[in-house]
CSV table of C-alpha atoms and ligand atoms in Angstrom, one decimal:
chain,number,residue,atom,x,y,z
A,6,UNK,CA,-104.0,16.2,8.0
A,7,UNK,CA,-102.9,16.4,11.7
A,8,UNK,CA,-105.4,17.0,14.5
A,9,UNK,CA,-105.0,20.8,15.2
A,10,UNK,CA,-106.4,21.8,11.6
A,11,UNK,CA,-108.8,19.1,11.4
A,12,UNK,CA,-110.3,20.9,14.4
A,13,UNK,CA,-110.9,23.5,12.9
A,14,UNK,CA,-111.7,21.7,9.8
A,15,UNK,CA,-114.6,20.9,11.5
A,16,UNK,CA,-115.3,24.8,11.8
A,17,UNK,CA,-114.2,26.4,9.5
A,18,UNK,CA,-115.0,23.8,6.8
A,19,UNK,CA,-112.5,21.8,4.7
A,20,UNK,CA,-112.0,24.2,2.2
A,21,UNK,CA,-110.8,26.4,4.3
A,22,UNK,CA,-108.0,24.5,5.5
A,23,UNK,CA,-107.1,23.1,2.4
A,24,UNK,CA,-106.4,26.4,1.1
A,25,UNK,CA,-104.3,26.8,4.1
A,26,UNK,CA,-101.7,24.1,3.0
A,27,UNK,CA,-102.1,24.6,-0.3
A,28,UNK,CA,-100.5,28.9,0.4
A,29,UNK,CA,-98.0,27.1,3.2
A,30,UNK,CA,-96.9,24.4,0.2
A,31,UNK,CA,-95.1,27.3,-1.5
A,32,UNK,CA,-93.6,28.1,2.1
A,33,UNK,CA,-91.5,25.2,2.9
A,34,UNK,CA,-88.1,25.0,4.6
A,35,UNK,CA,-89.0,28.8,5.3
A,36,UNK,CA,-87.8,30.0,8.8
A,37,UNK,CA,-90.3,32.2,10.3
A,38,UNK,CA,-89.7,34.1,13.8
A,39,UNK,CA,-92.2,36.2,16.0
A,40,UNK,CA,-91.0,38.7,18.4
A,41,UNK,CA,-93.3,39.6,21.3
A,42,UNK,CA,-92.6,40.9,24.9
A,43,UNK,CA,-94.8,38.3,26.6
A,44,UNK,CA,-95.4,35.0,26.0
A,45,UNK,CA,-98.7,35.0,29.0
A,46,UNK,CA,-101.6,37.7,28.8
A,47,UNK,CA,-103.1,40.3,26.7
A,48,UNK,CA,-104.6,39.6,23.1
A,49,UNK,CA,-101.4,39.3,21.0
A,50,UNK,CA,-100.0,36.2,23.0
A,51,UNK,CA,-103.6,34.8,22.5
A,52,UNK,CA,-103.0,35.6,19.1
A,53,UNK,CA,-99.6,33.8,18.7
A,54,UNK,CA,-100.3,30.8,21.0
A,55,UNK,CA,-102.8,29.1,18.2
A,56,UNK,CA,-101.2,31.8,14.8
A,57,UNK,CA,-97.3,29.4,15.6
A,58,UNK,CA,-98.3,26.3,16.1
A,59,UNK,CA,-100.8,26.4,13.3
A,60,UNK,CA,-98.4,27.6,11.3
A,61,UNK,CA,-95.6,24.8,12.2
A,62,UNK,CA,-98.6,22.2,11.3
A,63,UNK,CA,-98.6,23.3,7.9
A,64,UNK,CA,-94.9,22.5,7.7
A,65,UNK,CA,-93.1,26.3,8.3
A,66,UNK,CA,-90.2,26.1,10.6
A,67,UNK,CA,-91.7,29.1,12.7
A,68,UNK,CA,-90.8,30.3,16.5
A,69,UNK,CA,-92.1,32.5,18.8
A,70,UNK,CA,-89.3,34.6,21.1
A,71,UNK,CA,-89.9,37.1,23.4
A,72,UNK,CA,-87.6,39.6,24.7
A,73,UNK,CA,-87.4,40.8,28.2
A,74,UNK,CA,-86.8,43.7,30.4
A,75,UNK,CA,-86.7,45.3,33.7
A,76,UNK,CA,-89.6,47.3,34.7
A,77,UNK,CA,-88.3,50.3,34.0
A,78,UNK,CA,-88.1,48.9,30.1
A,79,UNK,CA,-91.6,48.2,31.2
A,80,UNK,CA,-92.3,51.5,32.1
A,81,UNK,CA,-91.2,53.2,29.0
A,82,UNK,CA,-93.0,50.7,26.4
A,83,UNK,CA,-96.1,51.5,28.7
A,84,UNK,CA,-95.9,55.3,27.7
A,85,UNK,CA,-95.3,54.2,24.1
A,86,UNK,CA,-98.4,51.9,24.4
A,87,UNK,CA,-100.3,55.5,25.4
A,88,UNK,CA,-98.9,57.9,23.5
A,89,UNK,CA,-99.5,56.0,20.2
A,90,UNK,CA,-103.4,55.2,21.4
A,91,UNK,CA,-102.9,59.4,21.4
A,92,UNK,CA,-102.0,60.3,25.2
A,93,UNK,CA,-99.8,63.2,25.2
A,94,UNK,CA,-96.9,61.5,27.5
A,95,UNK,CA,-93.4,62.9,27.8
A,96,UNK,CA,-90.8,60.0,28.2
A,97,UNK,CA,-87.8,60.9,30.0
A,98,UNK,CA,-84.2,60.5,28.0
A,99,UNK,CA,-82.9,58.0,30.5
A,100,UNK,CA,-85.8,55.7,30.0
A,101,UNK,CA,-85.4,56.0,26.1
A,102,UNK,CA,-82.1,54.9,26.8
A,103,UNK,CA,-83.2,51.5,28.8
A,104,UNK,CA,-85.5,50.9,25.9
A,105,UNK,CA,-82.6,51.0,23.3
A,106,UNK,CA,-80.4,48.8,25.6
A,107,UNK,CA,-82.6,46.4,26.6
A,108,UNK,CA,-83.0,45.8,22.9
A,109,UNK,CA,-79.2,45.5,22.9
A,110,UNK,CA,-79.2,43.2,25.2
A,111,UNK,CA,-81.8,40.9,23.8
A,112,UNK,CA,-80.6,41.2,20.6
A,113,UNK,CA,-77.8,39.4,21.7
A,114,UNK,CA,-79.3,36.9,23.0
A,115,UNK,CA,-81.5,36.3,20.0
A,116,UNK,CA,-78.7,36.7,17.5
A,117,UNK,CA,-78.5,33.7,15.0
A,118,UNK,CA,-82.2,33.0,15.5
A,119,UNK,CA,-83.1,36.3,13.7
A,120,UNK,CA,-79.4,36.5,11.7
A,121,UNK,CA,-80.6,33.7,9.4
A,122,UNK,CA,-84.6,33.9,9.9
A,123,UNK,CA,-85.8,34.7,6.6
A,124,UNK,CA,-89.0,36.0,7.9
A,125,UNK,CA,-89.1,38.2,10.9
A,126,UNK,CA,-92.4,39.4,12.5
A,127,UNK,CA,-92.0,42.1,15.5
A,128,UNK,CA,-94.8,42.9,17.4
A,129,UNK,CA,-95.7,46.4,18.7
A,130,UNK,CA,-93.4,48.9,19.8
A,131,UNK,CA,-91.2,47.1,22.3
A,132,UNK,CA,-89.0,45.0,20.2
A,133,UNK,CA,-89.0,47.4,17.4
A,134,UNK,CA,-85.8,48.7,17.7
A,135,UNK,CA,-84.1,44.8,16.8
A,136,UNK,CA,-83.8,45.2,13.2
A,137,UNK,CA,-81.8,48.0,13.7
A,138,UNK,CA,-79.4,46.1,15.8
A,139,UNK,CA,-78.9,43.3,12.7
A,140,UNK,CA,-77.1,45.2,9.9
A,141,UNK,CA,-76.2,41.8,8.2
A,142,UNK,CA,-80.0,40.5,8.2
A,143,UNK,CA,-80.9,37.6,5.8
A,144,UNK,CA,-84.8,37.9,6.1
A,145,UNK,CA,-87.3,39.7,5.4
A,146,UNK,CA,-88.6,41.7,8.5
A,147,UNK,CA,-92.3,43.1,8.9
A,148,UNK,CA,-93.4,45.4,11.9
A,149,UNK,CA,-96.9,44.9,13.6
A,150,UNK,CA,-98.6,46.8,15.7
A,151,UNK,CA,-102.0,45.6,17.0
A,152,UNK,CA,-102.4,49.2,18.9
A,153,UNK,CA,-105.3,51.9,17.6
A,154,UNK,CA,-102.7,54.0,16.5
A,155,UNK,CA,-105.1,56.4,14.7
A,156,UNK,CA,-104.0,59.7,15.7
A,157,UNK,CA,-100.7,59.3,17.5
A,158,UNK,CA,-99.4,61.6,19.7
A,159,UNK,CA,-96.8,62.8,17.8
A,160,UNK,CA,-93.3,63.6,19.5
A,161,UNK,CA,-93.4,59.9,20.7
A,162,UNK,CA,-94.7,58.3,17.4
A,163,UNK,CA,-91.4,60.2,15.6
A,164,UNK,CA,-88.9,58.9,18.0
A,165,UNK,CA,-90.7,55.2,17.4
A,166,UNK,CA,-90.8,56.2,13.5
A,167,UNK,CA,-87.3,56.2,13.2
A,168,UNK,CA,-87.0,52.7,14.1
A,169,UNK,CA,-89.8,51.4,12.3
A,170,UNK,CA,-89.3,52.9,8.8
A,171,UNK,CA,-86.2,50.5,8.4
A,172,UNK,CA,-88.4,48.0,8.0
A,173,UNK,CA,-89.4,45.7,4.7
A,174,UNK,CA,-93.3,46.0,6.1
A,175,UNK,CA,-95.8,47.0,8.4
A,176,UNK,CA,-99.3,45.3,9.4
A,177,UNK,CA,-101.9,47.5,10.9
A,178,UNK,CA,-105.5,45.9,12.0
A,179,UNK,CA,-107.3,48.8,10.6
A,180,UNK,CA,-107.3,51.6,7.0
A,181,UNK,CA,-107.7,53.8,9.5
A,182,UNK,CA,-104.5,52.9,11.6
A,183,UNK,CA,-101.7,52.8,8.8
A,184,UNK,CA,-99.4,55.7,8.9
A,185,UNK,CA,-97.3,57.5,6.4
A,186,UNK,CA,-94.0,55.5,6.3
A,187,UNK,CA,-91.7,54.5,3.7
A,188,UNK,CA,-92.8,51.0,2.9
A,189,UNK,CA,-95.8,48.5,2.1
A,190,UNK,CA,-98.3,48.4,4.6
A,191,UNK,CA,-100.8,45.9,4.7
A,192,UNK,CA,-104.5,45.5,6.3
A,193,UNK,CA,-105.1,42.6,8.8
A,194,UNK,CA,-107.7,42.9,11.3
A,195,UNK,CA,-107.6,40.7,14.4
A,196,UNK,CA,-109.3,37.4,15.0
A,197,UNK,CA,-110.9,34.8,17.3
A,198,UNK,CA,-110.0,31.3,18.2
A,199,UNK,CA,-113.4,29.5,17.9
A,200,UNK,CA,-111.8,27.1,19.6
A,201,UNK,CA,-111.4,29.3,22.8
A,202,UNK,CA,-113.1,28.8,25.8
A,203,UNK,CA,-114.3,31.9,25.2
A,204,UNK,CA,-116.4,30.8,22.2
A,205,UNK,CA,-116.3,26.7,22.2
A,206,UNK,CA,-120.0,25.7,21.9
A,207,UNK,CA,-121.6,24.9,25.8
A,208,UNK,CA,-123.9,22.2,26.9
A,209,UNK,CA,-127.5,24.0,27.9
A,210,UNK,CA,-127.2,23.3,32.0
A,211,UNK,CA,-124.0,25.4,31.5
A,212,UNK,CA,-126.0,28.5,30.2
A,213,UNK,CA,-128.8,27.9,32.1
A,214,UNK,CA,-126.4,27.7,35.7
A,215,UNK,CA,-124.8,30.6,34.9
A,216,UNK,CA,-128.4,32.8,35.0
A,217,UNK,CA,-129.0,31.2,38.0
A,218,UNK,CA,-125.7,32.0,39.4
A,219,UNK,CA,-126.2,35.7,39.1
A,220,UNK,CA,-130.3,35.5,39.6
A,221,UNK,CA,-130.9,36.1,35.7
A,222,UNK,CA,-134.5,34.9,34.7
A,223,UNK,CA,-134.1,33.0,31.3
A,224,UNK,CA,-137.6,33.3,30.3
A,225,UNK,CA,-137.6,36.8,30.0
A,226,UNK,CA,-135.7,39.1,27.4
A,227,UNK,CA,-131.6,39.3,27.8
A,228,UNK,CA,-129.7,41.9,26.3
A,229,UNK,CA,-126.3,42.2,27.7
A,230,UNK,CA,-123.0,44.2,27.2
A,231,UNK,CA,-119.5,42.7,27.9
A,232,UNK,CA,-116.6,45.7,28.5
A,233,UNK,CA,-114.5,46.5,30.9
A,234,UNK,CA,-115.7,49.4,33.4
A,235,UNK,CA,-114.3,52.2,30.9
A,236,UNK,CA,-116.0,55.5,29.7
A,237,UNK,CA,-115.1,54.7,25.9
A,238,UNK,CA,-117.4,51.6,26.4
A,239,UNK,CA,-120.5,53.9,27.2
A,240,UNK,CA,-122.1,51.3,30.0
A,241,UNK,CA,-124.3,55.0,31.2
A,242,UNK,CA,-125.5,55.5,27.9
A,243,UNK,CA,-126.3,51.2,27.3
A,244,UNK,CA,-128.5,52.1,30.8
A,245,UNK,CA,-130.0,54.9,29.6
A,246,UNK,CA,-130.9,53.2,26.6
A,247,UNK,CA,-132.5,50.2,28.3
A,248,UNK,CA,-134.6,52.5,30.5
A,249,UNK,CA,-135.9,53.7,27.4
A,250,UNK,CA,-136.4,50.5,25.4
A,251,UNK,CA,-138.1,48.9,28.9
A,252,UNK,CA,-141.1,51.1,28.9
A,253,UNK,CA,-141.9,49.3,25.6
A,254,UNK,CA,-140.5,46.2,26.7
A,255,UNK,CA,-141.1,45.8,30.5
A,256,UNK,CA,-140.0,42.3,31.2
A,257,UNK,CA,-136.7,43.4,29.9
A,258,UNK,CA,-133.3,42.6,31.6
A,259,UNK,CA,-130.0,44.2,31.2
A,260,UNK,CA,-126.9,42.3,32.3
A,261,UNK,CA,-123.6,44.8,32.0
A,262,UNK,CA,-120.6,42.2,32.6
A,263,UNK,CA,-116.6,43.9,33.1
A,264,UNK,CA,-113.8,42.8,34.6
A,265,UNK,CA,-111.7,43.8,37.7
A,266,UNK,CA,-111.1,47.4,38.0
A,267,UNK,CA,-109.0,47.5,41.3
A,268,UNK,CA,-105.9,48.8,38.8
A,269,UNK,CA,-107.6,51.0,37.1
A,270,UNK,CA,-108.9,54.0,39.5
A,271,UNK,CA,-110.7,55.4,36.4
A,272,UNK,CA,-112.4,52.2,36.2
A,273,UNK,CA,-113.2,52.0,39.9
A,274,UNK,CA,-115.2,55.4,39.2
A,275,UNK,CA,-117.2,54.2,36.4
A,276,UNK,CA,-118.2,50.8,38.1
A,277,UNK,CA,-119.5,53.2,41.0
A,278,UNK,CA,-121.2,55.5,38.8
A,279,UNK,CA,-123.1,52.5,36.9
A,280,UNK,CA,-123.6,50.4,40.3
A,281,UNK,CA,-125.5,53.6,41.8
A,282,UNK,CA,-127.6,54.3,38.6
A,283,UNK,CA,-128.4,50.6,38.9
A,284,UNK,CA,-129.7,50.6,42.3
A,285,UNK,CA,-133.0,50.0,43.2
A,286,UNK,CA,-133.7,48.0,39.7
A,287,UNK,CA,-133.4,44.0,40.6
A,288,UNK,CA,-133.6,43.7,36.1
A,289,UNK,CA,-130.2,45.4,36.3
A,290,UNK,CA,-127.5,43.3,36.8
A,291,UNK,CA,-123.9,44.9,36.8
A,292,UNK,CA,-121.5,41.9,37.3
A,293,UNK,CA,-117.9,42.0,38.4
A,294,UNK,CA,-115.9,39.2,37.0
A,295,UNK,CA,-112.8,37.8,37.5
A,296,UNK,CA,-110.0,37.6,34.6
A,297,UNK,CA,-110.6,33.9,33.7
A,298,UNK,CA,-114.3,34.1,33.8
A,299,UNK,CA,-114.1,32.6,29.8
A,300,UNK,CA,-116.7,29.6,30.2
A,301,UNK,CA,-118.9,32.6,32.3
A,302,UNK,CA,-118.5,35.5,29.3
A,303,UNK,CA,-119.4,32.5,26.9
A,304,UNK,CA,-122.6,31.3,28.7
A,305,UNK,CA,-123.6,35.4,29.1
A,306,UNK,CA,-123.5,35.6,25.3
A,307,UNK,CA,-125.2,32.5,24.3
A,308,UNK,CA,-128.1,33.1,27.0
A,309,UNK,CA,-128.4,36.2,25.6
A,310,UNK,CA,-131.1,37.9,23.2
A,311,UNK,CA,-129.4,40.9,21.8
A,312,UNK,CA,-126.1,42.5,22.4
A,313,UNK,CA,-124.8,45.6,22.9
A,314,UNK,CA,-121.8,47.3,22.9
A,315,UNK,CA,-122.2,50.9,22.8
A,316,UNK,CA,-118.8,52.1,22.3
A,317,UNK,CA,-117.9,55.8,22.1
A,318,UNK,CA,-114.3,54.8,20.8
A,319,UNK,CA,-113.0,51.3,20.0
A,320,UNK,CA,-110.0,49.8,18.2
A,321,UNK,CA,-111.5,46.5,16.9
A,322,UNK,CA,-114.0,45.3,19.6
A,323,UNK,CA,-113.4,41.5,20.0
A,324,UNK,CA,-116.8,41.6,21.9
A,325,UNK,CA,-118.7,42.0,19.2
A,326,UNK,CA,-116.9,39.4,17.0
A,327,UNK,CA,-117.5,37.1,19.8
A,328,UNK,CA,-121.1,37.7,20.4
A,329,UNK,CA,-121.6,37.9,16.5
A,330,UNK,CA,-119.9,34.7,16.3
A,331,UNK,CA,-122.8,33.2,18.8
A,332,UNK,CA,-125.3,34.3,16.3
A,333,UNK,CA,-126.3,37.3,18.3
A,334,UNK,CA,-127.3,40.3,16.4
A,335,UNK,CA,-125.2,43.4,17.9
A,336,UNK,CA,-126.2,47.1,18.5
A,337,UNK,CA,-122.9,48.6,18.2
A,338,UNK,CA,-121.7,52.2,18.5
A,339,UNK,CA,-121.3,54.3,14.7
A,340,UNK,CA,-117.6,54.0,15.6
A,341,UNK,CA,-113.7,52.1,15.0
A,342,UNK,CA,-113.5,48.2,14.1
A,343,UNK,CA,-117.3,48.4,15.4
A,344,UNK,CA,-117.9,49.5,11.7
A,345,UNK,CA,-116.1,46.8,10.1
A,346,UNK,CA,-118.1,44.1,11.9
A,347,UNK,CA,-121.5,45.5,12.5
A,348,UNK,CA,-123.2,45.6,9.0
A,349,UNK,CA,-126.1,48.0,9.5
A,350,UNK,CA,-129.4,46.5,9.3
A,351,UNK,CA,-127.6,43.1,8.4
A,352,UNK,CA,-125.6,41.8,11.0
A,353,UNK,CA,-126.6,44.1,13.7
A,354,UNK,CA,-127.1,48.3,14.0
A,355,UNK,CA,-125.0,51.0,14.3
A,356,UNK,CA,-126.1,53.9,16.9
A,357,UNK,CA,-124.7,57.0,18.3
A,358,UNK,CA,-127.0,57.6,21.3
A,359,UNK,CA,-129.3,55.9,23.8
A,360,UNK,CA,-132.4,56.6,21.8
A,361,UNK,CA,-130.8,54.6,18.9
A,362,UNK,CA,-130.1,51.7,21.0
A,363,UNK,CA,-133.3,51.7,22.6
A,364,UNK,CA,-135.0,52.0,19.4
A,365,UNK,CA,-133.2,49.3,17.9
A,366,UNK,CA,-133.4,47.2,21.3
A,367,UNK,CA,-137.4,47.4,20.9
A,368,UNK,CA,-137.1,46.5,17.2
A,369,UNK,CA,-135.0,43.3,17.7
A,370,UNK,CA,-136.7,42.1,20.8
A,371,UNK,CA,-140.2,42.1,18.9
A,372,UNK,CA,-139.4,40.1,16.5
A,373,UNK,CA,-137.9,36.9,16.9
A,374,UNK,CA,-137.4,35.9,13.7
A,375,UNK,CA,-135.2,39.2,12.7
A,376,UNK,CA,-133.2,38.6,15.2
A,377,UNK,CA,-132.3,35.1,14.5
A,378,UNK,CA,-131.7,36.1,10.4
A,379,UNK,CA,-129.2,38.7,11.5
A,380,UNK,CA,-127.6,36.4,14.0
A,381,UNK,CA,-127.4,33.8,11.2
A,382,UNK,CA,-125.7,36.6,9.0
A,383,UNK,CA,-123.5,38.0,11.9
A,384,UNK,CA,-122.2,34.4,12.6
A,385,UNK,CA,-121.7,33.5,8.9
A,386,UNK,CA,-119.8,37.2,8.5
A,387,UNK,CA,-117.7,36.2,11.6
A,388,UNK,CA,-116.7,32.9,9.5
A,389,UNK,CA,-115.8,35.0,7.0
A,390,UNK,CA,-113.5,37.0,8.2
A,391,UNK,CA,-112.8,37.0,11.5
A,392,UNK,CA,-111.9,33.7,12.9
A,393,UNK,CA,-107.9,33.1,13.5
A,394,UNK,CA,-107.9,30.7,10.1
A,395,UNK,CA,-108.5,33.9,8.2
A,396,UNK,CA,-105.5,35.6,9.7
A,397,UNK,CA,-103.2,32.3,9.6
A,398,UNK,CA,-104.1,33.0,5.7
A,399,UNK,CA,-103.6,36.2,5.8
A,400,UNK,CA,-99.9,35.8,7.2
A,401,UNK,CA,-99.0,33.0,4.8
A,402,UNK,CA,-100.0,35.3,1.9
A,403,UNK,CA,-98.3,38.6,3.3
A,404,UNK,CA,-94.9,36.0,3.6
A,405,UNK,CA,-95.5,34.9,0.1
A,406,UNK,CA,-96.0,38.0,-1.4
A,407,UNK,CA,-92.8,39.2,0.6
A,408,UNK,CA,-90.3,36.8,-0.3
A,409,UNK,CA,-91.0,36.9,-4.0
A,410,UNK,CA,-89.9,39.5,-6.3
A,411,UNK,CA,-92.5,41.4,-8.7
A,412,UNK,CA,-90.7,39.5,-11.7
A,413,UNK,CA,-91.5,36.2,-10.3
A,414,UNK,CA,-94.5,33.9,-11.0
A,415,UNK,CA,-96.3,32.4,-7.6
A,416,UNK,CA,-98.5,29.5,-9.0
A,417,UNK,CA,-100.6,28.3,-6.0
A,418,UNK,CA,-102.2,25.1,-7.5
B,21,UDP,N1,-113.3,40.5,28.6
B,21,UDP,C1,-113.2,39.6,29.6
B,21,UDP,N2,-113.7,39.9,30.8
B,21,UDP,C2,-114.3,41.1,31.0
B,21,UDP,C3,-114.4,42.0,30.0
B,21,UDP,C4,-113.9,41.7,28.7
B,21,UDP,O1,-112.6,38.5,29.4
B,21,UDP,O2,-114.8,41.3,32.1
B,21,UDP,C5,-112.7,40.1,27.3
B,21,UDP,C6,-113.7,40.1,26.1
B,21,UDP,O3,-114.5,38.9,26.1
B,21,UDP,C7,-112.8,40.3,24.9
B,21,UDP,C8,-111.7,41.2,25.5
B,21,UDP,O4,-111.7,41.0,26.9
B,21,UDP,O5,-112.3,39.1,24.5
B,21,UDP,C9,-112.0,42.7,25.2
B,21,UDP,O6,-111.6,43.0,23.9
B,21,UDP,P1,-112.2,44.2,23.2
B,21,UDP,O7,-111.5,44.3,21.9
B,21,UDP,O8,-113.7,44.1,23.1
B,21,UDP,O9,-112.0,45.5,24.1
B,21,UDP,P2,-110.7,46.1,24.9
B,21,UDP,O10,-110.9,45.7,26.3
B,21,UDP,O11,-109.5,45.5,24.3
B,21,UDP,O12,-110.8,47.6,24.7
């Protein structure tokens, strides 16, 4: 077994990886290609810089290519990216037109690779227009779009449709998500690399450092909320719900932790709003982090008691997988992917206002021992289902069931 798996052996458990060669055997001398527009940033490059090389470990001949534009190309798959998260956008002709050519172009460059690839997995809507470009294709070729494409906005999502329906498959990460199109569509929901620094297990003086660092007293109670500055994350109602839960709780601390919002001048508004509700309250901590503040997100969740994440709207929510995956029970908003994670009263509790969350806040920081049960279960679910092994299984059995006819016999044994 080589040393990338056996890594995660040590994770996700033998068995697990076992299984993982024993799918992949059936696989062999099978050319798989991924199609992406960036090989740096954003959560499906994170996705495919463990999902390829794993996959190449268990013996698949599989590359990753990405295509590139100019910004205007940019431009344009930015609008898609917003119309199909439901922004009513209008794209002008001429960009349409640098979308289609730029896939031209790359297409060219790409040729033989995806020419004799017998599986060919495009990622959201800016290479989706290459299978159209390869009349002569040998593979099989499966779209994937990791966007909440729930309720489209729908002049943009046709145009896009035409392109997409020529494929063999799609993937969407949610029921929810799929759309009515001409072929199978399967169910994959994203993952996390355990492995990450985001969620690699920390020494003690790590955790404990980074309280000090932002004046956090450990010995008092923690909950915390990790989201960028954004109105569909709800950081007003997470305060207004710690105001409440603190007159039963009065040691309590909340720690509300978001990234850079200098690009976003929506963002810049909400990180105002919350820093002036804030002030005046030294158990209020709103902290502004940079991008790469991994080891720092990590330390915030394992020092932490209970977290929230209060969303009003949210695709899958990675932050609660993470936080579930450090044993932490989560008080999650009634709403998206939050659903699929948060088991109610198991792993964690769903609420739709502040007085939930405070409610449930008071419950969980009285008693101990609940909250270490449903951080037990939350961790054990995230094992379960939502660690990158899963969706490295998930793949191979998508490929498998792809490249074999209904009248043939797939013995896995
Ligand atoms: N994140 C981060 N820094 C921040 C805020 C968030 O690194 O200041 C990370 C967070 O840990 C998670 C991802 O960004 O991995 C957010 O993903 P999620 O699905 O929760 O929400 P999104 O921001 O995509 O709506």
């Amino acid at each position: 077994m080589s040393s990338l798996l056996d890594t995660y052996a040590q994770v996700v458990g033998r068995d697990v990886i076992e299984q993982l060669y024993q799918v992949a055997d059936s696989l062999s001398g099978l050319r798989v290609v991924h199609v992406n527009s960036t090989r740096l940033g954003g959560g499906v490059a994170e996705i495919l810089e463990k999902l390829v090389p794993l996959t190449r470990e268990l013996g698949i001949d599989t590359r990753w290519e990405v295509i590139s534009g100019t910004p205007e190309f940019y431009r344009c798959t930015k609008s898609f990216h917003d119309a199909l998260q439901g922004v009513a956008v209008s794209v002008d002709p001429g960009l349409l037109r640098v979308f289609e050519d730029t896939n031209a172009v790359n297409a060219e460059q790409l040729g033989p690779i995806l020419r004799d690839a017998d599986v060919v997995f495009i990622h959201d809507p800016q290479p989706a227009p290459l299978l159209k470009l390869f009349p002569d294709r040998k593979g099989r070729w499966i779209w994937r779009c990791h966007i909440d494409i729930h309720r489209p906005y729908r002049p943009v999502w046709r145009y896009l449709r035409d392109f997409i329906s020529l494929y063999d498959a799609s993937i969407f990460s949610l029921p929810s998500f799929a759309q009515p199109l001409p072929h199978v569509q399967y169910i994959i929901p994203p993952s996390i690399d355990p492995l990450a620094q985001k969620n690699v297990d920390l020494p003690d003086h790590e955790i404990v450092a980074a309280l000090e660092r932002f004046a956090i007293d450990r010995d008092r109670p923690i909950v915390l909320q990790v989201s960028r500055f954004d109105r569909f994350k709800d950081p007003v109602g997470v305060i207004h719900g710690y105001r409440l839960a603190k007159t039963f709780v009065p040691a309590l601390q909340l720690v509300l932790a978001g990234g850079s919002a200098t690009d976003d001048p929506d963002g810049e508004v909400v990180l105002a709003e919350v820093r002036q509700l804030a002030e005046g309250d030294p158990d209020l901590h709103v902290l502004h982090l940079p991008p790469d503040a991994h080891r720092t997100i990590n330390a915030l969740q394992r020092a932490a008691d209970v977290v929230v994440q209060k969303s009003l709207r949210e695709g899958f929510g990675l932050t609660v997988t993470e936080a579930m995956w450090k044993g932490k029970p989560v008080i999650g908003g009634d709403t998206g992917g939050i659903r699929l994670q948060v088991v109610d009263y198991h792993t964690g509790f769903l609420v739709s206002t502040p007085e939930g969350a405070a409610l449930r806040m008071r419950y969980l920081l009285r008693d101990r021992a609940k909250r270490s049960e449903m951080g037990q279960k939350a961790r054990d679910f995230v094992r379960d289902n939502f660690l990158i092994t899963r969706h490295l299984r998930d793949y191979l059995t998508l490929i498998l069931g792809l490249t074999h006819g209904a009248e043939d016999r797939i013995e896995l044994s």
